[in-house]
mmCIF file of C-alpha atoms and ligand atoms in Angstrom:
data_model
loop_
_atom_site.group_PDB
_atom_site.id
_atom_site.type_symbol
_atom_site.label_atom_id
_atom_site.label_comp_id
_atom_site.label_asym_id
_atom_site.label_seq_id
_atom_site.Cartn_x
_atom_site.Cartn_y
_atom_site.Cartn_z
ATOM 1 C CA MET S 1 -2.717 -62.025 -80.775
ATOM 2 C CA PRO S 2 -3.097 -58.359 -79.953
ATOM 3 C CA SER S 3 0.073 -57.098 -78.430
ATOM 4 C CA ARG S 4 -1.434 -54.762 -75.775
ATOM 5 C CA PHE S 5 -4.728 -53.816 -74.228
ATOM 6 C CA ALA S 6 -6.311 -51.078 -76.207
ATOM 7 C CA GLY S 7 -8.184 -48.810 -73.771
ATOM 8 C CA ARG S 8 -9.242 -45.206 -73.576
ATOM 9 C CA ARG S 9 -5.920 -43.226 -73.713
ATOM 10 C CA ASN S 10 -7.212 -40.096 -71.770
ATOM 11 C CA VAL S 11 -8.291 -42.207 -68.757
ATOM 12 C CA ILE S 12 -5.183 -44.395 -68.825
ATOM 13 C CA ASP S 13 -2.811 -41.407 -69.033
ATOM 14 C CA ARG S 14 -4.694 -39.595 -66.204
ATOM 15 C CA LEU S 15 -4.785 -42.531 -63.767
ATOM 16 C CA VAL S 16 -1.200 -43.501 -64.387
ATOM 17 C CA HIS S 17 -0.148 -39.847 -63.991
ATOM 18 C CA LEU S 18 -1.947 -39.680 -60.616
ATOM 19 C CA TYR S 19 -0.280 -42.805 -59.554
ATOM 20 C CA ARG S 20 3.180 -41.491 -60.373
ATOM 21 C CA ILE S 21 2.542 -38.237 -58.346
ATOM 22 C CA GLY S 22 1.177 -40.385 -55.454
ATOM 23 C CA ASP S 23 -2.318 -38.880 -55.874
ATOM 24 C CA LEU S 24 -4.301 -41.920 -57.168
ATOM 25 C CA GLY S 25 -7.580 -42.716 -55.395
ATOM 26 C CA GLN S 26 -8.249 -46.235 -54.046
ATOM 27 C CA SER S 27 -11.566 -47.105 -55.766
ATOM 28 C CA TYR S 28 -13.042 -45.922 -59.087
ATOM 29 C CA LEU S 29 -16.243 -46.608 -60.898
ATOM 30 C CA PHE S 30 -15.811 -46.652 -64.644
ATOM 31 C CA LEU S 31 -19.408 -45.783 -65.897
ATOM 32 C CA GLY S 32 -20.207 -45.849 -69.692
ATOM 33 C CA PRO S 33 -22.162 -47.827 -72.226
ATOM 34 C CA GLU S 34 -21.298 -51.487 -73.142
ATOM 35 C CA GLY S 35 -18.309 -51.829 -75.447
ATOM 36 C CA SER S 36 -16.869 -48.298 -74.350
ATOM 37 C CA GLY S 37 -13.338 -49.759 -73.347
ATOM 38 C CA LYS S 38 -13.754 -49.876 -69.590
ATOM 39 C CA GLU S 39 -12.280 -53.138 -69.123
ATOM 40 C CA LEU S 40 -9.392 -52.771 -71.501
ATOM 41 C CA THR S 41 -8.745 -49.355 -69.794
ATOM 42 C CA ALA S 42 -8.846 -50.996 -66.351
ATOM 43 C CA LEU S 43 -6.394 -53.719 -67.349
ATOM 44 C CA GLU S 44 -3.986 -51.265 -68.971
ATOM 45 C CA VAL S 45 -3.890 -49.004 -65.908
ATOM 46 C CA ALA S 46 -3.212 -52.216 -63.804
ATOM 47 C CA ARG S 47 -0.312 -53.213 -66.209
ATOM 48 C CA LEU S 48 1.274 -49.766 -66.268
ATOM 49 C CA ILE S 49 1.170 -49.021 -62.658
ATOM 50 C CA ASN S 50 2.752 -52.398 -61.637
ATOM 51 C CA CYS S 51 5.414 -52.174 -64.386
ATOM 52 C CA PRO S 52 8.987 -51.633 -63.029
ATOM 53 C CA THR S 53 10.087 -50.152 -66.302
ATOM 54 C CA PRO S 54 7.087 -48.061 -67.574
ATOM 55 C CA ASP S 55 9.093 -46.128 -70.278
ATOM 56 C CA ALA S 56 10.280 -49.220 -71.969
ATOM 57 C CA CYS S 57 6.748 -50.771 -71.674
ATOM 58 C CA ALA S 58 4.559 -47.721 -72.551
ATOM 59 C CA ASP S 59 3.142 -49.140 -75.790
ATOM 60 C CA ILE S 60 4.216 -52.734 -75.858
ATOM 61 C CA PRO S 61 4.591 -55.053 -72.926
ATOM 62 C CA ASN S 62 8.362 -55.686 -72.676
ATOM 63 C CA CYS S 63 9.101 -56.717 -69.114
ATOM 64 C CA GLU S 64 8.149 -59.820 -67.096
ATOM 65 C CA SER S 65 5.529 -58.025 -65.085
ATOM 66 C CA CYS S 66 3.738 -56.569 -68.207
ATOM 67 C CA LEU S 67 3.856 -59.970 -69.894
ATOM 68 C CA LYS S 68 2.203 -61.567 -66.992
ATOM 69 C CA ALA S 69 -0.403 -58.755 -66.871
ATOM 70 C CA VAL S 70 -1.472 -59.158 -70.477
ATOM 71 C CA THR S 71 -1.650 -62.928 -70.079
ATOM 72 C CA PHE S 72 -3.872 -62.575 -66.993
ATOM 73 C CA GLN S 73 -1.157 -64.305 -64.817
ATOM 74 C CA HIS S 74 0.112 -61.330 -62.834
ATOM 75 C CA PRO S 75 -0.126 -62.203 -59.132
ATOM 76 C CA ASP S 76 -1.251 -58.621 -58.182
ATOM 77 C CA ILE S 77 -3.818 -58.192 -60.726
ATOM 78 C CA ARG S 78 -7.235 -59.921 -60.524
ATOM 79 C CA TRP S 79 -10.291 -59.717 -62.784
ATOM 80 C CA ILE S 80 -13.718 -60.938 -61.737
ATOM 81 C CA GLY S 81 -17.154 -60.719 -63.419
ATOM 82 C CA PRO S 82 -20.484 -62.390 -63.786
ATOM 83 C CA ALA S 83 -20.174 -66.165 -63.938
ATOM 84 C CA PRO S 84 -22.248 -69.182 -63.122
ATOM 85 C CA ALA S 85 -21.812 -70.852 -59.785
ATOM 86 C CA SER S 86 -20.197 -73.803 -61.326
ATOM 87 C CA THR S 87 -17.431 -71.921 -62.878
ATOM 88 C CA GLY S 88 -14.115 -73.528 -61.753
ATOM 89 C CA GLU S 89 -10.218 -72.993 -62.443
ATOM 90 C CA ALA S 90 -10.402 -74.718 -65.856
ATOM 91 C CA ASP S 91 -13.263 -72.584 -67.072
ATOM 92 C CA THR S 92 -11.457 -69.408 -65.815
ATOM 93 C CA THR S 93 -8.155 -70.433 -67.570
ATOM 94 C CA ARG S 94 -10.122 -70.917 -70.776
ATOM 95 C CA LEU S 95 -11.802 -67.549 -70.369
ATOM 96 C CA PHE S 96 -8.513 -65.735 -69.775
ATOM 97 C CA ALA S 97 -6.920 -67.461 -72.864
ATOM 98 C CA ALA S 98 -9.852 -66.476 -75.020
ATOM 99 C CA LYS S 99 -9.718 -62.860 -73.677
ATOM 100 C CA GLN S 100 -5.993 -62.741 -74.438
ATOM 101 C CA GLU S 101 -6.655 -63.966 -77.975
ATOM 102 C CA ASP S 102 -9.488 -61.496 -78.394
ATOM 103 C CA PRO S 103 -9.748 -58.591 -75.731
ATOM 104 C CA PHE S 104 -13.538 -58.199 -76.571
ATOM 105 C CA HIS S 105 -14.282 -61.986 -76.127
ATOM 106 C CA GLN S 106 -17.348 -62.585 -73.939
ATOM 107 C CA PRO S 107 -18.233 -66.072 -72.790
ATOM 108 C CA ALA S 108 -21.740 -67.303 -73.689
ATOM 109 C CA TRP S 109 -22.800 -67.146 -69.947
ATOM 110 C CA ALA S 110 -21.662 -63.488 -69.439
ATOM 111 C CA SER S 111 -25.060 -61.801 -70.382
ATOM 112 C CA SER S 112 -27.264 -63.931 -68.036
ATOM 113 C CA SER S 113 -25.006 -64.490 -65.001
ATOM 114 C CA GLU S 114 -24.485 -62.429 -61.837
ATOM 115 C CA VAL S 115 -21.310 -61.667 -59.892
ATOM 116 C CA LEU S 116 -21.542 -64.179 -57.138
ATOM 117 C CA ILE S 117 -20.238 -63.922 -53.483
ATOM 118 C CA GLY S 118 -18.501 -67.357 -53.500
ATOM 119 C CA ASP S 119 -18.099 -69.975 -50.840
ATOM 120 C CA PRO S 120 -16.595 -68.463 -47.484
ATOM 121 C CA ASP S 121 -13.781 -71.091 -47.231
ATOM 122 C CA ARG S 122 -13.018 -72.004 -50.785
ATOM 123 C CA PRO S 123 -14.443 -69.254 -53.070
ATOM 124 C CA ALA S 124 -14.577 -70.108 -56.781
ATOM 125 C CA PRO S 125 -12.141 -67.969 -58.967
ATOM 126 C CA LEU S 126 -14.490 -65.345 -60.266
ATOM 127 C CA THR S 127 -16.417 -64.481 -57.127
ATOM 128 C CA VAL S 128 -16.293 -61.499 -54.667
ATOM 129 C CA ARG S 129 -14.853 -63.611 -51.936
ATOM 130 C CA SER S 130 -11.927 -64.692 -54.144
ATOM 131 C CA ILE S 131 -11.200 -61.070 -54.737
ATOM 132 C CA LEU S 132 -11.457 -60.191 -51.054
ATOM 133 C CA GLN S 133 -8.972 -62.937 -50.309
ATOM 134 C CA PHE S 134 -6.716 -61.588 -52.929
ATOM 135 C CA LEU S 135 -6.878 -57.986 -51.586
ATOM 136 C CA ARG S 136 -6.039 -59.207 -48.002
ATOM 137 C CA VAL S 137 -2.436 -60.259 -49.014
ATOM 138 C CA LYS S 138 0.317 -57.775 -49.600
ATOM 139 C CA PRO S 139 1.488 -57.162 -53.202
ATOM 140 C CA PHE S 140 3.553 -60.161 -54.307
ATOM 141 C CA GLN S 141 5.566 -58.866 -57.288
ATOM 142 C CA GLY S 142 4.335 -55.303 -58.233
ATOM 143 C CA THR S 143 3.593 -52.307 -56.103
ATOM 144 C CA THR S 144 -0.320 -52.223 -56.017
ATOM 145 C CA LYS S 145 -2.931 -54.839 -55.894
ATOM 146 C CA VAL S 146 -5.581 -54.089 -58.608
ATOM 147 C CA ALA S 147 -8.888 -55.582 -58.491
ATOM 148 C CA VAL S 148 -11.102 -55.228 -61.555
ATOM 149 C CA VAL S 149 -14.857 -56.010 -61.164
ATOM 150 C CA ALA S 150 -16.631 -56.174 -64.575
ATOM 151 C CA ASP S 151 -20.328 -55.572 -64.707
ATOM 152 C CA ALA S 152 -20.568 -54.191 -61.119
ATOM 153 C CA HIS S 153 -24.375 -53.737 -61.815
ATOM 154 C CA ARG S 154 -24.614 -57.561 -61.710
ATOM 155 C CA LEU S 155 -23.270 -58.012 -58.330
ATOM 156 C CA ARG S 156 -25.840 -60.076 -56.440
ATOM 157 C CA SER S 157 -26.955 -58.315 -53.254
ATOM 158 C CA GLY S 158 -25.046 -60.314 -50.685
ATOM 159 C CA ALA S 159 -21.986 -59.976 -52.943
ATOM 160 C CA ALA S 160 -22.527 -56.200 -53.139
ATOM 161 C CA ASN S 161 -22.649 -55.948 -49.427
ATOM 162 C CA ALA S 162 -19.537 -57.977 -48.995
ATOM 163 C CA PHE S 163 -17.798 -55.840 -51.454
ATOM 164 C CA LEU S 164 -18.902 -52.655 -49.691
ATOM 165 C CA LYS S 165 -16.898 -53.618 -46.679
ATOM 166 C CA VAL S 166 -13.646 -53.473 -48.626
ATOM 167 C CA LEU S 167 -14.555 -50.220 -50.244
ATOM 168 C CA GLU S 168 -15.125 -48.727 -46.928
ATOM 169 C CA GLU S 169 -11.656 -49.679 -45.655
ATOM 170 C CA PRO S 170 -9.568 -50.536 -48.773
ATOM 171 C CA PRO S 171 -6.084 -51.908 -48.050
ATOM 172 C CA SER S 172 -3.483 -49.100 -48.523
ATOM 173 C CA ASP S 173 -1.743 -50.811 -51.393
ATOM 174 C CA ALA S 174 -4.857 -51.631 -53.403
ATOM 175 C CA LEU S 175 -6.540 -50.169 -56.246
ATOM 176 C CA ILE S 176 -10.239 -51.119 -56.925
ATOM 177 C CA LEU S 177 -11.783 -50.658 -60.334
ATOM 178 C CA LEU S 178 -15.558 -51.252 -60.744
ATOM 179 C CA LEU S 179 -16.876 -51.230 -64.227
ATOM 180 C CA SER S 180 -20.526 -50.765 -65.129
ATOM 181 C CA SER S 181 -22.926 -49.844 -67.994
ATOM 182 C CA VAL S 182 -25.912 -49.356 -65.784
ATOM 183 C CA ARG S 183 -25.537 -46.680 -63.185
ATOM 184 C CA SER S 184 -28.846 -47.424 -61.456
ATOM 185 C CA GLY S 185 -27.798 -50.987 -61.077
ATOM 186 C CA VAL S 186 -24.797 -50.176 -58.765
ATOM 187 C CA LEU S 187 -25.741 -49.718 -55.119
ATOM 188 C CA PRO S 188 -25.683 -46.049 -54.112
ATOM 189 C CA THR S 189 -23.629 -47.071 -51.053
ATOM 190 C CA ILE S 190 -21.019 -48.479 -53.548
ATOM 191 C CA GLN S 191 -21.119 -45.445 -55.873
ATOM 192 C CA SER S 192 -20.642 -43.129 -52.949
ATOM 193 C CA ARG S 193 -17.306 -44.868 -52.103
ATOM 194 C CA CYS S 194 -15.818 -44.566 -55.539
ATOM 195 C CA GLN S 195 -14.651 -41.733 -57.759
ATOM 196 C CA ARG S 196 -16.705 -41.843 -60.952
ATOM 197 C CA ILE S 197 -15.042 -41.777 -64.335
ATOM 198 C CA PRO S 198 -17.447 -41.543 -67.333
ATOM 199 C CA PHE S 199 -16.833 -43.296 -70.567
ATOM 200 C CA GLY S 200 -18.454 -42.287 -73.763
ATOM 201 C CA PRO S 201 -19.013 -44.551 -76.880
ATOM 202 C CA TYR S 202 -16.198 -44.763 -79.258
ATOM 203 C CA THR S 203 -16.309 -42.477 -82.294
ATOM 204 C CA GLU S 204 -16.736 -44.281 -85.564
ATOM 205 C CA GLN S 205 -13.183 -43.302 -86.464
ATOM 206 C CA GLU S 206 -11.671 -44.476 -83.167
ATOM 207 C CA LEU S 207 -13.545 -47.757 -83.544
ATOM 208 C CA ALA S 208 -12.488 -48.347 -87.065
ATOM 209 C CA ALA S 209 -8.795 -47.719 -86.161
ATOM 210 C CA LEU S 210 -9.043 -49.936 -83.005
ATOM 211 C CA LEU S 211 -10.606 -52.932 -85.015
ATOM 212 C CA GLY S 212 -8.121 -52.450 -87.836
ATOM 213 C CA GLU S 213 -5.260 -52.658 -85.438
ATOM 214 C CA LEU S 214 -6.552 -55.429 -83.175
ATOM 215 C CA TYR S 215 -7.860 -57.821 -85.720
ATOM 216 C CA ASP S 216 -5.626 -56.791 -88.784
ATOM 217 C CA LEU S 217 -8.574 -55.951 -90.826
ATOM 218 C CA ASP S 218 -8.645 -53.874 -94.071
ATOM 219 C CA ALA S 219 -9.906 -50.249 -93.831
ATOM 220 C CA ASP S 220 -13.244 -50.953 -95.532
ATOM 221 C CA HIS S 221 -14.030 -53.927 -93.416
ATOM 222 C CA ALA S 222 -13.047 -52.170 -90.238
ATOM 223 C CA ALA S 223 -15.174 -49.047 -91.193
ATOM 224 C CA THR S 224 -18.238 -51.113 -92.001
ATOM 225 C CA LEU S 225 -17.986 -53.083 -88.576
ATOM 226 C CA ALA S 226 -17.457 -49.779 -86.772
ATOM 227 C CA ARG S 227 -20.538 -48.169 -88.273
ATOM 228 C CA ARG S 228 -22.656 -51.111 -87.568
ATOM 229 C CA GLY S 229 -21.160 -51.362 -83.984
ATOM 230 C CA GLY S 230 -22.472 -47.824 -83.284
ATOM 231 C CA GLY S 231 -19.788 -46.936 -80.846
ATOM 232 C CA ASN S 232 -19.831 -50.288 -79.051
ATOM 233 C CA ALA S 233 -16.503 -51.911 -79.566
ATOM 234 C CA ARG S 234 -17.546 -55.370 -78.321
ATOM 235 C CA ARG S 235 -20.465 -55.533 -80.593
ATOM 236 C CA ALA S 236 -18.432 -54.417 -83.562
ATOM 237 C CA ALA S 237 -15.751 -56.956 -82.804
ATOM 238 C CA ARG S 238 -18.293 -59.653 -82.524
ATOM 239 C CA LEU S 239 -20.033 -58.834 -85.812
ATOM 240 C CA ARG S 240 -17.009 -60.051 -87.684
ATOM 241 C CA LEU S 241 -17.290 -63.621 -86.319
ATOM 242 C CA PRO S 242 -19.143 -66.574 -87.940
ATOM 243 C CA LEU S 243 -21.961 -66.745 -85.372
ATOM 244 C CA ALA S 244 -22.781 -63.070 -85.871
ATOM 245 C CA ARG S 245 -22.557 -63.447 -89.666
ATOM 246 C CA VAL S 246 -24.975 -66.412 -89.616
ATOM 247 C CA LEU S 247 -27.317 -64.515 -87.369
ATOM 248 C CA SER S 248 -27.179 -61.358 -89.584
ATOM 249 C CA ALA S 249 -28.117 -63.339 -92.638
ATOM 250 C CA TRP S 250 -30.884 -65.134 -90.650
ATOM 251 C CA GLY S 251 -32.067 -61.875 -89.233
ATOM 252 C CA GLN S 252 -32.521 -60.352 -92.778
ATOM 253 C CA GLN S 253 -34.482 -63.436 -93.847
ATOM 254 C CA LEU S 254 -36.751 -63.149 -90.727
ATOM 255 C CA ILE S 255 -37.444 -59.539 -91.173
ATOM 256 C CA GLN S 256 -38.205 -60.148 -94.811
ATOM 257 C CA SER S 257 -40.782 -62.938 -93.783
ATOM 258 C CA VAL S 258 -42.275 -60.860 -91.131
ATOM 259 C CA HIS S 259 -42.718 -57.956 -93.766
ATOM 260 C CA GLU S 260 -44.344 -60.375 -96.169
ATOM 261 C CA ASP S 261 -46.644 -61.706 -93.248
ATOM 262 C CA ARG S 262 -45.143 -65.179 -93.581
ATOM 263 C CA CYS S 263 -45.480 -65.651 -89.883
ATOM 264 C CA GLY S 264 -45.031 -69.457 -90.157
ATOM 265 C CA THR S 265 -41.370 -68.988 -91.005
ATOM 266 C CA ALA S 266 -40.820 -66.746 -88.029
ATOM 267 C CA MET S 267 -42.408 -69.199 -85.667
ATOM 268 C CA LEU S 268 -40.224 -72.044 -86.904
ATOM 269 C CA ALA S 269 -37.261 -69.655 -86.186
ATOM 270 C CA ALA S 270 -38.459 -69.177 -82.542
ATOM 271 C CA GLU S 271 -38.564 -73.034 -82.237
ATOM 272 C CA ALA S 272 -35.118 -73.411 -83.695
ATOM 273 C CA LEU S 273 -33.815 -70.799 -81.137
ATOM 274 C CA HIS S 274 -35.377 -72.695 -78.409
ATOM 275 C CA LYS S 275 -33.716 -75.826 -79.561
ATOM 276 C CA GLY S 276 -30.309 -74.253 -80.160
ATOM 277 C CA VAL S 277 -30.360 -74.907 -83.923
ATOM 278 C CA LEU S 278 -29.118 -72.518 -86.692
ATOM 279 C CA PRO S 279 -30.224 -72.681 -90.320
ATOM 280 C CA GLY S 280 -27.875 -75.405 -91.756
ATOM 281 C CA GLY S 281 -27.648 -73.703 -95.070
ATOM 282 C CA LEU S 282 -26.523 -70.365 -93.759
ATOM 283 C CA VAL S 283 -23.976 -72.112 -91.476
ATOM 284 C CA GLU S 284 -22.444 -73.938 -94.406
ATOM 285 C CA ARG S 285 -22.404 -70.764 -96.537
ATOM 286 C CA ILE S 286 -20.577 -68.684 -93.899
ATOM 287 C CA ASN S 287 -18.251 -71.525 -93.161
ATOM 288 C CA GLU S 288 -17.331 -71.779 -96.800
ATOM 289 C CA ASP S 289 -16.704 -68.057 -97.055
ATOM 290 C CA GLY S 290 -14.076 -68.300 -94.315
ATOM 291 C CA GLY S 291 -12.924 -65.258 -92.469
ATOM 292 C CA ALA S 292 -12.259 -64.716 -88.776
ATOM 293 C CA GLY S 293 -13.023 -67.085 -85.898
ATOM 294 C CA THR S 294 -13.483 -70.868 -85.680
ATOM 295 C CA PRO S 295 -16.091 -72.385 -88.208
ATOM 296 C CA LEU S 296 -19.399 -73.010 -86.612
ATOM 297 C CA ARG S 297 -20.609 -76.518 -85.843
ATOM 298 C CA ASN S 298 -23.767 -77.297 -87.624
ATOM 299 C CA SER S 299 -25.314 -79.208 -84.799
ATOM 300 C CA PRO S 300 -27.628 -77.986 -81.990
ATOM 301 C CA VAL S 301 -26.095 -76.469 -78.916
ATOM 302 C CA LYS S 302 -27.135 -78.179 -75.692
ATOM 303 C CA GLU S 303 -26.077 -75.446 -73.112
ATOM 304 C CA LEU S 304 -28.818 -73.048 -72.191
ATOM 305 C CA ALA S 305 -26.307 -70.240 -71.786
ATOM 306 C CA GLU S 306 -25.353 -70.695 -75.404
ATOM 307 C CA LYS S 307 -28.906 -70.826 -76.598
ATOM 308 C CA ARG S 308 -29.519 -67.600 -74.746
ATOM 309 C CA GLU S 309 -26.406 -66.012 -76.106
ATOM 310 C CA ARG S 310 -27.604 -66.729 -79.640
ATOM 311 C CA ALA S 311 -31.012 -65.422 -79.012
ATOM 312 C CA ILE S 312 -29.685 -62.140 -77.403
ATOM 313 C CA LEU S 313 -27.252 -61.682 -80.369
ATOM 314 C CA LEU S 314 -30.109 -62.185 -82.884
ATOM 315 C CA CYS S 315 -32.021 -59.584 -80.990
ATOM 316 C CA GLU S 316 -29.181 -57.222 -81.222
ATOM 317 C CA ILE S 317 -28.770 -57.776 -84.879
ATOM 318 C CA LEU S 318 -32.553 -57.318 -85.513
ATOM 319 C CA HIS S 319 -32.231 -54.127 -83.486
ATOM 320 C CA LEU S 320 -29.414 -52.933 -85.697
ATOM 321 C CA ILE S 321 -31.479 -53.714 -88.866
ATOM 322 C CA TYR S 322 -34.573 -52.081 -87.597
ATOM 323 C CA SER S 323 -32.478 -48.999 -86.562
ATOM 324 C CA GLU S 324 -31.206 -48.889 -90.169
ATOM 325 C CA ILE S 325 -34.670 -49.056 -91.498
ATOM 326 C CA MET S 326 -35.732 -46.240 -89.199
ATOM 327 C CA GLY S 327 -32.664 -44.262 -90.155
ATOM 328 C CA CYS S 328 -33.517 -44.589 -93.824
ATOM 329 C CA ARG S 329 -37.248 -43.786 -93.180
ATOM 330 C CA VAL S 330 -36.532 -40.636 -91.137
ATOM 331 C CA ARG S 331 -33.603 -39.195 -92.906
ATOM 332 C CA GLY S 332 -34.393 -39.977 -96.350
ATOM 333 C CA ASP S 333 -31.704 -38.710 -98.802
ATOM 334 C CA ASP S 334 -29.419 -38.012 -95.839
ATOM 335 C CA TRP S 335 -29.323 -41.586 -94.661
ATOM 336 C CA ARG S 336 -25.962 -43.228 -94.703
ATOM 337 C CA PRO S 337 -26.266 -46.962 -94.681
ATOM 338 C CA ALA S 338 -23.978 -49.058 -92.364
ATOM 339 C CA GLN S 339 -23.544 -51.629 -95.194
ATOM 340 C CA PRO S 340 -24.028 -50.101 -98.566
ATOM 341 C CA ALA S 341 -24.743 -53.415 -100.225
ATOM 342 C CA ASP S 342 -27.975 -53.636 -98.041
ATOM 343 C CA ALA S 343 -29.211 -50.197 -98.801
ATOM 344 C CA PRO S 344 -31.744 -51.160 -101.633
ATOM 345 C CA TRP S 345 -33.270 -53.776 -99.299
ATOM 346 C CA ILE S 346 -33.448 -51.480 -96.316
ATOM 347 C CA ALA S 347 -34.935 -48.763 -98.443
ATOM 348 C CA SER S 348 -37.729 -51.041 -99.831
ATOM 349 C CA LEU S 349 -38.655 -52.074 -96.365
ATOM 350 C CA ALA S 350 -38.579 -48.488 -95.014
ATOM 351 C CA ALA S 351 -40.922 -47.409 -97.648
ATOM 352 C CA ASP S 352 -43.777 -49.316 -96.289
ATOM 353 C CA ARG S 353 -43.257 -48.315 -92.690
ATOM 354 C CA SER S 354 -44.057 -45.386 -90.345
ATOM 355 C CA PRO S 355 -41.611 -44.104 -87.819
ATOM 356 C CA GLU S 356 -44.027 -44.679 -84.885
ATOM 357 C CA SER S 357 -44.449 -48.291 -85.770
ATOM 358 C CA LEU S 358 -40.745 -48.873 -86.199
ATOM 359 C CA LEU S 359 -40.195 -47.432 -82.799
ATOM 360 C CA ARG S 360 -42.599 -50.016 -81.519
ATOM 361 C CA ASP S 361 -40.495 -52.740 -83.183
ATOM 362 C CA ILE S 362 -37.371 -51.440 -81.511
ATOM 363 C CA GLY S 363 -39.201 -51.274 -78.150
ATOM 364 C CA SER S 364 -40.316 -54.980 -78.546
ATOM 365 C CA LEU S 365 -36.774 -56.086 -79.339
ATOM 366 C CA GLU S 366 -35.423 -54.354 -76.355
ATOM 367 C CA ARG S 367 -37.918 -55.840 -74.019
ATOM 368 C CA VAL S 368 -37.422 -59.347 -75.533
ATOM 369 C CA ARG S 369 -33.628 -59.031 -75.044
ATOM 370 C CA ARG S 370 -34.143 -58.169 -71.285
ATOM 371 C CA ASP S 371 -36.615 -61.184 -70.979
ATOM 372 C CA ILE S 372 -34.020 -63.537 -72.388
ATOM 373 C CA GLU S 373 -31.345 -62.144 -70.080
ATOM 374 C CA ARG S 374 -33.847 -62.658 -67.180
ATOM 375 C CA ASN S 375 -33.917 -66.389 -68.261
ATOM 376 C CA LEU S 376 -37.515 -66.428 -69.577
ATOM 377 C CA ASN S 377 -38.266 -69.106 -72.080
ATOM 378 C CA ILE S 378 -36.488 -68.417 -75.327
ATOM 379 C CA GLY S 379 -39.030 -70.117 -77.598
ATOM 380 C CA LEU S 380 -41.975 -68.330 -75.956
ATOM 381 C CA VAL S 381 -40.517 -64.773 -75.963
ATOM 382 C CA THR S 382 -39.110 -64.902 -79.373
ATOM 383 C CA ALA S 383 -42.456 -66.167 -80.830
ATOM 384 C CA VAL S 384 -44.209 -63.348 -79.159
ATOM 385 C CA LEU S 385 -41.612 -61.052 -80.562
ATOM 386 C CA PHE S 386 -42.127 -62.176 -84.107
ATOM 387 C CA GLN S 387 -46.001 -61.933 -83.832
ATOM 388 C CA GLU S 388 -45.540 -58.292 -82.639
ATOM 389 C CA LEU S 389 -43.150 -57.443 -85.369
ATOM 390 C CA SER S 390 -45.497 -59.027 -87.963
ATOM 391 C CA ARG S 391 -48.419 -57.078 -86.450
ATOM 392 C CA HIS S 392 -46.708 -53.797 -86.603
ATOM 393 C CA ALA S 393 -45.699 -54.350 -90.259
ATOM 394 C CA ARG S 394 -49.246 -55.315 -91.119
ATOM 395 C CA GLU S 395 -50.788 -52.405 -89.359
ATOM 396 C CA ASP S 396 -48.460 -50.130 -91.308
ATOM 397 C CA ARG S 397 -49.476 -51.813 -94.612
ATOM 398 C CA THR S 398 -53.199 -51.092 -93.982
ATOM 399 C CA THR S 399 -52.825 -47.659 -92.869
ATOM 400 C CA LEU S 400 -50.216 -46.495 -95.369
ATOM 401 C CA VAL S 401 -51.966 -48.038 -98.519
HETATM 402 ZN ZN1 LIG D 524 6.604 -53.541 -68.052
#
């Protein structure tokens, strides 16, 4: 288990310093791409400003307050984020246990849910009203109530308006940290009440060091993941897990069949995604290889959220592979592959493709990912995707021959 939250040092130091000199603002908007450490930074700030012995706990949580903070049990620190309406205490406990185990953990439902307002009398744990209730009470153990709202661009409109009221008049002993990767998705009225702190993607070196430390990886493995993660720590962390490894192998097979114009194979894949089925042979192979994470079950998933999660992750992985093909095509000899072992395969595909057409592939993938997040039919949108990818490759073959 990681012993501490690993956030962005410069922001943590700055906010903790402002707190110590009595100059900390009341609400901040952390704005930066997905996987840029916003949440870890917010949780680390929350821990440090509530710690009674900050010198002893600077790097490792040593006191009772810090131990509660890192286990999501601190009474004065509260995290909310997108979650389905049915999310109850037990789901929340499971979520926090998983986040404690892996700070980059994201539940299957995260990418297609919204931050909900919650019931007026008995708000569910991850809703806006639950955090408003929390902020109404004086700090219980620490000095400052810290409310962390992940994916603030996913606040449903009623929820955003309810939240706006507390931003207009925040309690004096509260710190509100809103996190978002989509600036245009956060209401301007909310943005204007917050001080904005920009987050950039991790550099490859920072990311490799972070992954190595968090997951105890050897340097080569951490460096490969960091390169594939492209500055996104959440994605890089996820790529080491069995599901992503199965989807990576599957993604390679799919791209190969698309380039060989074996569209039937890709259509079967769309159907499998719709049904929540993974290729059995690949699951067995990856499970036998071992490595991080729980082995995958070789049976269909029933939950729609889980099917969506898989389809979105497959889109991300295909996006990574097409970006590699593009990199190889455009940079030629200067191209540095993310995974050297795949270099010959990538180069052979790149030879038959034009940059314009590869851009269209990448555009199709981005659109389909958004469609799946918007809850469109997985089988349908991925079938259209594979047809488009095949068509682009076919057009290149006819024009480049
Ligand atoms: Zn402490």
